[in-house]
Short mmCIF file of C-alpha atoms in Angstrom, two decimals:
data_model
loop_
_atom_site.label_atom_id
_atom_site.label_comp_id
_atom_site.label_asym_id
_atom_site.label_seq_id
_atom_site.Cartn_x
_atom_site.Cartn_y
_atom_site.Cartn_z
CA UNK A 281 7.07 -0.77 26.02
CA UNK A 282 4.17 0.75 24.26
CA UNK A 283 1.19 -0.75 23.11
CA UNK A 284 0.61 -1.81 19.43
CA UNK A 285 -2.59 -1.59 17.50
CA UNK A 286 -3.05 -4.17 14.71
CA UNK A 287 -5.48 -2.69 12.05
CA UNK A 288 -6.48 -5.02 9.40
CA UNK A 289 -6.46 -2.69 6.19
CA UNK A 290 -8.48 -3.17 3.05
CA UNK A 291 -10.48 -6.11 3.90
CA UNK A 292 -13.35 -7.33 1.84
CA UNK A 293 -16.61 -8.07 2.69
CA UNK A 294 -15.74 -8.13 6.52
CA UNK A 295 -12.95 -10.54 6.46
CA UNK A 296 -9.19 -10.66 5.86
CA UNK A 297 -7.17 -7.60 5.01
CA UNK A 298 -3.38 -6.54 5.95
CA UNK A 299 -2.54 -6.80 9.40
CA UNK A 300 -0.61 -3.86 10.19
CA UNK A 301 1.34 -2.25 13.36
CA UNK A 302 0.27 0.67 14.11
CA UNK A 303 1.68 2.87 17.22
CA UNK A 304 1.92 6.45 18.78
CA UNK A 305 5.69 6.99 17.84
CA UNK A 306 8.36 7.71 20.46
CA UNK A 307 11.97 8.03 20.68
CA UNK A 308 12.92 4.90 18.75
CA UNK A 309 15.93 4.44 16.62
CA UNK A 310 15.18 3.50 13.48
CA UNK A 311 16.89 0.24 14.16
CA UNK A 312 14.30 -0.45 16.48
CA UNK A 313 11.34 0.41 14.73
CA UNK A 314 12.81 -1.57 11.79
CA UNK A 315 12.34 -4.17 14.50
CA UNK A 316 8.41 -3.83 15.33
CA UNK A 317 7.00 -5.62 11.91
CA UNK A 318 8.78 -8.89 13.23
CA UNK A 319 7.53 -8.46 16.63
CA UNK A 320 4.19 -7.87 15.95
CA UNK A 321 3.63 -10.64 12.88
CA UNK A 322 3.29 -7.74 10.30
CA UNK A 323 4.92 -6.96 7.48
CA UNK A 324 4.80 -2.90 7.71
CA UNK A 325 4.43 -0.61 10.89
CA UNK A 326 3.43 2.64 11.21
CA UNK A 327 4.41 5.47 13.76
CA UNK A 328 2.00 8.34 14.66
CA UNK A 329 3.23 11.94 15.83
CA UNK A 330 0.64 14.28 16.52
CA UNK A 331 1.23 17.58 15.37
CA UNK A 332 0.00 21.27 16.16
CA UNK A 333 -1.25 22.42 12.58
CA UNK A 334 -2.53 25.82 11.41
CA UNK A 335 -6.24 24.34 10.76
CA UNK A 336 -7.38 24.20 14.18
CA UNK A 337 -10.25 22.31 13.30
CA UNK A 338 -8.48 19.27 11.53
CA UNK A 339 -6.21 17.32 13.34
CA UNK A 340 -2.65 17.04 11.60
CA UNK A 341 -0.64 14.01 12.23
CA UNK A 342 3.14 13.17 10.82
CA UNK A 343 3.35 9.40 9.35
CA UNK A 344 6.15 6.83 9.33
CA UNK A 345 6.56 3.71 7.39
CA UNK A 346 8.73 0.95 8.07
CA UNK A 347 9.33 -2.62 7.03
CA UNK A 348 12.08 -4.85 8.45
CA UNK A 349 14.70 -3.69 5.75
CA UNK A 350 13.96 0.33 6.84
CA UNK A 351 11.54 3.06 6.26
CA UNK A 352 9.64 3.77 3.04
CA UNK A 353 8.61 7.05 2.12
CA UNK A 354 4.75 6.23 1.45
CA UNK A 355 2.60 3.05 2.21
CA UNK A 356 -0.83 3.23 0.72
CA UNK A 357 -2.40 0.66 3.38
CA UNK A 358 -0.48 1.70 5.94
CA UNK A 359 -2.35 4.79 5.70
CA UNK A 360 -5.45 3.31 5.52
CA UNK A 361 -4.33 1.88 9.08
CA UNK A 362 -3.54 4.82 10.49
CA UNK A 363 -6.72 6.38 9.38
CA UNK A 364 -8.64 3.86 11.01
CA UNK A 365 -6.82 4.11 14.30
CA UNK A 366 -7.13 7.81 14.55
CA UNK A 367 -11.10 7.75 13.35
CA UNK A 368 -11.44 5.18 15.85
CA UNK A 369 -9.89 7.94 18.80
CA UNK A 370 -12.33 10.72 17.38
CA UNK A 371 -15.52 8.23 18.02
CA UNK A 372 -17.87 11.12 17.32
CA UNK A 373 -17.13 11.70 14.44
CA UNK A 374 -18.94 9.54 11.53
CA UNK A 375 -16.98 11.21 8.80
CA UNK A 376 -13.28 11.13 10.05
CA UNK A 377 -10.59 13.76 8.30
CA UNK A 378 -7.19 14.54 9.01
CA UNK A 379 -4.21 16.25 7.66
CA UNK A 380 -1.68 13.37 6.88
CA UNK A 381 2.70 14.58 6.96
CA UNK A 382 4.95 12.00 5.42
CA UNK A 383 8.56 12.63 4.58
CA UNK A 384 8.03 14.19 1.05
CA UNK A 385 4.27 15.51 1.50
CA UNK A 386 1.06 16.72 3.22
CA UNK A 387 -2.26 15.48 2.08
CA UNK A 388 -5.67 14.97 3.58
CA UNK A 389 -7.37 11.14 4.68
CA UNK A 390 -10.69 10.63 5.31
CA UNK A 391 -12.02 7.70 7.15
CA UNK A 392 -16.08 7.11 6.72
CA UNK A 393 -18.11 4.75 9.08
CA UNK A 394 -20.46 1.86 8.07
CA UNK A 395 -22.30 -0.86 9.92
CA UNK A 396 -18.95 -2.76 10.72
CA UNK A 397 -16.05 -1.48 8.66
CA UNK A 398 -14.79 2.00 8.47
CA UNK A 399 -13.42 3.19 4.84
CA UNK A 400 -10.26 5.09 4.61
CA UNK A 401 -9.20 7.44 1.51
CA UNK A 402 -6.76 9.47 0.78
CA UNK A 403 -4.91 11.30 -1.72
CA UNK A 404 -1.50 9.56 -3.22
CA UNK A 405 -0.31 12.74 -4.84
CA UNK A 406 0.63 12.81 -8.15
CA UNK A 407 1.34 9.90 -10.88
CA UNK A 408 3.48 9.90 -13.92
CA UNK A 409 3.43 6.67 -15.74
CA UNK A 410 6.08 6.24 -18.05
CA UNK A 411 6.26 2.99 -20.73
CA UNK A 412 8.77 0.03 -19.01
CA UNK A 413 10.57 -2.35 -21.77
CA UNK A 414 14.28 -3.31 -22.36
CA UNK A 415 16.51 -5.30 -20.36
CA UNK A 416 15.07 -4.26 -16.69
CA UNK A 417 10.97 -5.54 -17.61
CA UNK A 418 12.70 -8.65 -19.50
CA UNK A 419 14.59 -9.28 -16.21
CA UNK A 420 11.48 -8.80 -14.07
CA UNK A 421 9.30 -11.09 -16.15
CA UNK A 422 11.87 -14.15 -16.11
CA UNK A 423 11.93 -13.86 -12.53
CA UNK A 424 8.46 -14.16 -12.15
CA UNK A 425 8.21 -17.58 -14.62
CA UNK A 426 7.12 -15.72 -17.54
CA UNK A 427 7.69 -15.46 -21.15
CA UNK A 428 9.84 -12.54 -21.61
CA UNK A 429 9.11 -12.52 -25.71
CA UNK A 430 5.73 -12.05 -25.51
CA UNK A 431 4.96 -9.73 -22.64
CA UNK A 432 2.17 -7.04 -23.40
CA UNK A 433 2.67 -3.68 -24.37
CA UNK A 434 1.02 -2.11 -21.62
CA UNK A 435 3.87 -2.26 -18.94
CA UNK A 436 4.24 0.64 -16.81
CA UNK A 437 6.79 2.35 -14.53
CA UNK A 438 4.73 4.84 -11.87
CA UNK A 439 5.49 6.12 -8.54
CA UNK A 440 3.68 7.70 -6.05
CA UNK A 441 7.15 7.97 -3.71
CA UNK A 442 9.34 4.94 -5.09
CA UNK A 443 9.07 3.74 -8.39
CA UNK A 444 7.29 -0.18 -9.16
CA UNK A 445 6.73 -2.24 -12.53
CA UNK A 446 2.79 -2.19 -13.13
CA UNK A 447 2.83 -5.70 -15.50
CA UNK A 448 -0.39 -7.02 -16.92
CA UNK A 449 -1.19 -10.77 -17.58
CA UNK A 450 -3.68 -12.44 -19.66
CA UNK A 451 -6.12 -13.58 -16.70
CA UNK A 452 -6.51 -13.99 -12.74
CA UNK A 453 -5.51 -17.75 -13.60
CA UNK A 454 -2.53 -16.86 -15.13
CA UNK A 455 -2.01 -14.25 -11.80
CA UNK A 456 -2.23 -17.03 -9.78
CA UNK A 457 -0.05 -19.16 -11.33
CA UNK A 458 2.90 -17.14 -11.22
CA UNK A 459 5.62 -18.76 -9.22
CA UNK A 460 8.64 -16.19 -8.25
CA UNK A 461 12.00 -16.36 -7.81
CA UNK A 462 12.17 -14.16 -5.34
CA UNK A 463 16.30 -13.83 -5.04
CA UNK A 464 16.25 -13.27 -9.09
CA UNK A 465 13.30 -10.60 -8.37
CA UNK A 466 15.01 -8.96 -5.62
CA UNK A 467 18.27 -8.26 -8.00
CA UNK A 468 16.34 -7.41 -11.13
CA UNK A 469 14.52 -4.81 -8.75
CA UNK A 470 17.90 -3.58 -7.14
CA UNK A 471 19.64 -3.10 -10.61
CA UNK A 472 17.12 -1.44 -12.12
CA UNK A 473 15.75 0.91 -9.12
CA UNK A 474 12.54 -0.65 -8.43
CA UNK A 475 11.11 -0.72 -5.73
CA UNK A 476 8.85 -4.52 -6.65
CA UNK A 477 6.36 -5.42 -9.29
CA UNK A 478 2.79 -5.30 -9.73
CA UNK A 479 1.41 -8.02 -11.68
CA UNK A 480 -2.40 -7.72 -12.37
CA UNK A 481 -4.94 -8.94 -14.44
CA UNK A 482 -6.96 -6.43 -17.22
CA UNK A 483 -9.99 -4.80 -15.68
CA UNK A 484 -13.00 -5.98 -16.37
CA UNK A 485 -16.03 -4.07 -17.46
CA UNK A 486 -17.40 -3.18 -13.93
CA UNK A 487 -13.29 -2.34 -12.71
CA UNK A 488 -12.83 -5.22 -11.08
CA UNK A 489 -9.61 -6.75 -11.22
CA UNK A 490 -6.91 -9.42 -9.14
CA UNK A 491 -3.26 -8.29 -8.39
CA UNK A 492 -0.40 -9.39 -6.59
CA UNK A 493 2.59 -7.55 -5.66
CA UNK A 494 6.43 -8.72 -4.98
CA UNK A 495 8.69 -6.67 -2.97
CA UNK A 496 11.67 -8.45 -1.77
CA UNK A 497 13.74 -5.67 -2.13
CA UNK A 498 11.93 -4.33 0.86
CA UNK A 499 11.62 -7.47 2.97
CA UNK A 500 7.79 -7.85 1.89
CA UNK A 501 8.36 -11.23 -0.85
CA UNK A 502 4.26 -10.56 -1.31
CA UNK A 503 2.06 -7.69 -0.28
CA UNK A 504 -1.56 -9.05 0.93
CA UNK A 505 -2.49 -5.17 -0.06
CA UNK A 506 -0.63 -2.81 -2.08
CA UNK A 507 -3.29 0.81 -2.13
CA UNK A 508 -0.28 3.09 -3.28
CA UNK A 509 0.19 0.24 -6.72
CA UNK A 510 -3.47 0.21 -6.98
CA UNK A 511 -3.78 4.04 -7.75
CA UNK A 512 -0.55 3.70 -10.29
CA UNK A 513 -2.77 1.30 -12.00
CA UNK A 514 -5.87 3.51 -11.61
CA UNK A 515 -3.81 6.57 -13.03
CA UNK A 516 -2.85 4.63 -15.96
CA UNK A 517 -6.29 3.45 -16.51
CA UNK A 518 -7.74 6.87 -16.23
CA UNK A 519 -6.87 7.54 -20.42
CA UNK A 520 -8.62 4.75 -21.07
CA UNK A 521 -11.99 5.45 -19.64
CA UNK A 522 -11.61 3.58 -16.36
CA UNK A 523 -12.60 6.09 -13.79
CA UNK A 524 -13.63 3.31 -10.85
CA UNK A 525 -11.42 0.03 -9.79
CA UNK A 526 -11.32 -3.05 -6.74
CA UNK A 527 -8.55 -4.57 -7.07
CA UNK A 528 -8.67 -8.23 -4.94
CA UNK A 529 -5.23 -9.08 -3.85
CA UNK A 530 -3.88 -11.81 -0.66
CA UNK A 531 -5.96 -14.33 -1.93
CA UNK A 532 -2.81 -16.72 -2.45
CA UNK A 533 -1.81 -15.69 0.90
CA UNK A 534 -4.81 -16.92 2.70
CA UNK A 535 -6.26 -12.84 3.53
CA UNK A 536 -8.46 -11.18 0.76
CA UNK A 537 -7.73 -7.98 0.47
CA UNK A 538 -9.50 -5.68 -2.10
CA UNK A 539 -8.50 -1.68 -3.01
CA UNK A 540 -10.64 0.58 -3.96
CA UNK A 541 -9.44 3.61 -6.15
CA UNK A 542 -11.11 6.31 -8.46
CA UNK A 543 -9.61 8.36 -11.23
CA UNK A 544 -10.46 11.67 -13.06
CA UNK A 545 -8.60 14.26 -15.48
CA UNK A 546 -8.42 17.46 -13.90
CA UNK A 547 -7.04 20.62 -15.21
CA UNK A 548 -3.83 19.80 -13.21
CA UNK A 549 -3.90 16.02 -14.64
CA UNK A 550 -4.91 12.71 -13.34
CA UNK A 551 -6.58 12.68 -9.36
CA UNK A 552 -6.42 9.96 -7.61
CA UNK A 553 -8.49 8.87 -4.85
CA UNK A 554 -7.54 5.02 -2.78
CA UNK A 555 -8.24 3.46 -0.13
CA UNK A 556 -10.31 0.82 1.51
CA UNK A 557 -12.18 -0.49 4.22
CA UNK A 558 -10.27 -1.26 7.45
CA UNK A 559 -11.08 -2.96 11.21
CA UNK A 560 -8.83 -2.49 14.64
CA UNK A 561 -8.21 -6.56 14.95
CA UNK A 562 -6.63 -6.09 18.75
CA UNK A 563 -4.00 -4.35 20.71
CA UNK A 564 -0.38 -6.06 21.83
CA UNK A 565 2.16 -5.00 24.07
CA UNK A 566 5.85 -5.12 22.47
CA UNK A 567 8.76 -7.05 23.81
CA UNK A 568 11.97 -5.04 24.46
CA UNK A 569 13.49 -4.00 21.11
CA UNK A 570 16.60 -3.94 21.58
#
């Protein structure tokens, strides 16, 4: 069986992060590779294909996400993973770039060395917010323990491949406090065509902010790192001034995590930029999948 690379993804200040499968891809069925999270104490793996692109001096690579409940069509730190792993094949090079294939797009990472870390960007493609309300953010809230009647106004819908609820709360206490119900959450998500909510507290002045994300309806109750939620949130910001963000998430999980993103208007509307900084944590061998 082949071997697995665990990559912790957007760790801060050296420690913590997502652990996350990463692996040259093969001829799996998608059964199996639904199978590899489990195996390898992750919640998301992703499956590398090298590809022969026209740019013969970038290296082009295909992408695959997958949970245990089946493949997603984008995973921001899952990227940032895969980034890492493939900057840490090209050692030579101190500022890492390749062209990045998913199932609905092509778009370019970068991974850039430090003294311990590596940093991984890369484009999430475009963002159209849209205001939540009604029944389905009503729903949502109650499942999370909070008071439907007085939610903010500032709830969003965004997606950079499957739409999630962006819901602010008053403080990073208030974040922390939250106690799901994950089966409610998981059926409020499923009727409404989420794909899990992203609960965070209101930037502060420098762009720093906490968040935590719920996505049962993908077998992942909590994310310990959410990068493609992060720039939903940094494209919503963007109107309002906020061009820079770290988000800290997996603190209740017992791994820090923190996002970085960056937003500006363009003539073709809101870039994003997200990412963070990332370390190979070892290599495993997988047991038989089948």
């Amino acid at each position: 069986m082949p071997e697995v690379t665990i990559v912790d993804a957007c760790r801060r200040q050296g420690r913590g992060g997502s652990a996350t499968a990463v692996l040259d891809d093969a001829p799996f069925t998608d059964a199996e590779r639904r199978r590899v999270p489990a195996a390898t104490g992750t919640s998301h793996a992703v499956f590398i294909t090298a590809l022969d692109g026209e740019d013969r001096a970038r290296a082009s690579y295909r992408l695959r996400f997958f949970t245990g409940e089946g493949e997603l069509p984008a995973c921001g730190h899952g990227t940032v993973a895969a980034l890492a792993l493939l900057a840490q094949r090209h050692s030579g090079d101190a500022d890492y770039r390749a062209t990045l294939h998913t199932t609905t797009r092509v778009f370019e990472g970068r991974a850039t060395r430090g003294h311990d870390d590596l940093t991984a960007t890369f484009d999430p493609g475009p963002i159209s917010p849209r205001e939540a309300g009604g029944p389905g953010l009503r729903a949502i809230a109650t499942a999370l323990g909070l008071n439907s009647e007085t939610l903010p106004d500032a709830a969003r819908v965004a997606s950079p491949g499957r739409p999630r609820l962006l819901l602010p709360v008053r403080s990073r206490t208030a974040l922390a406090e939250l106690r799901p119900d994950f089966r409610a959450l998981r059926d409020a998500c499923d009727r409404y065509g989420l794909l899990g909510c992203y609960a965070y507290s209101v930037p502060d002045a420098d762009g720093r902010a906490a968040a935590r994300m719920f996505a049962p309806s993908i077998g992942v109750p909590e994310d310990v790192a959410n990068a493609n939620s992060t720039a939903c949130l940094a494209a919503c910001l963007a109107d309002q001034g906020v061009t820079a963000l770290a988000v800290d998430m997996g603190d209740h999980l017992g791994h820090p995590s923190t996002i970085i993103a960056d937003a500006r208007r363009g003539a073709s509307g809101t870039l994003v930029r997200v990412g963070g900084a990332a370390q190979i944590a070892r290599a495993v061998r997988l047991p038989r999948l089948g």
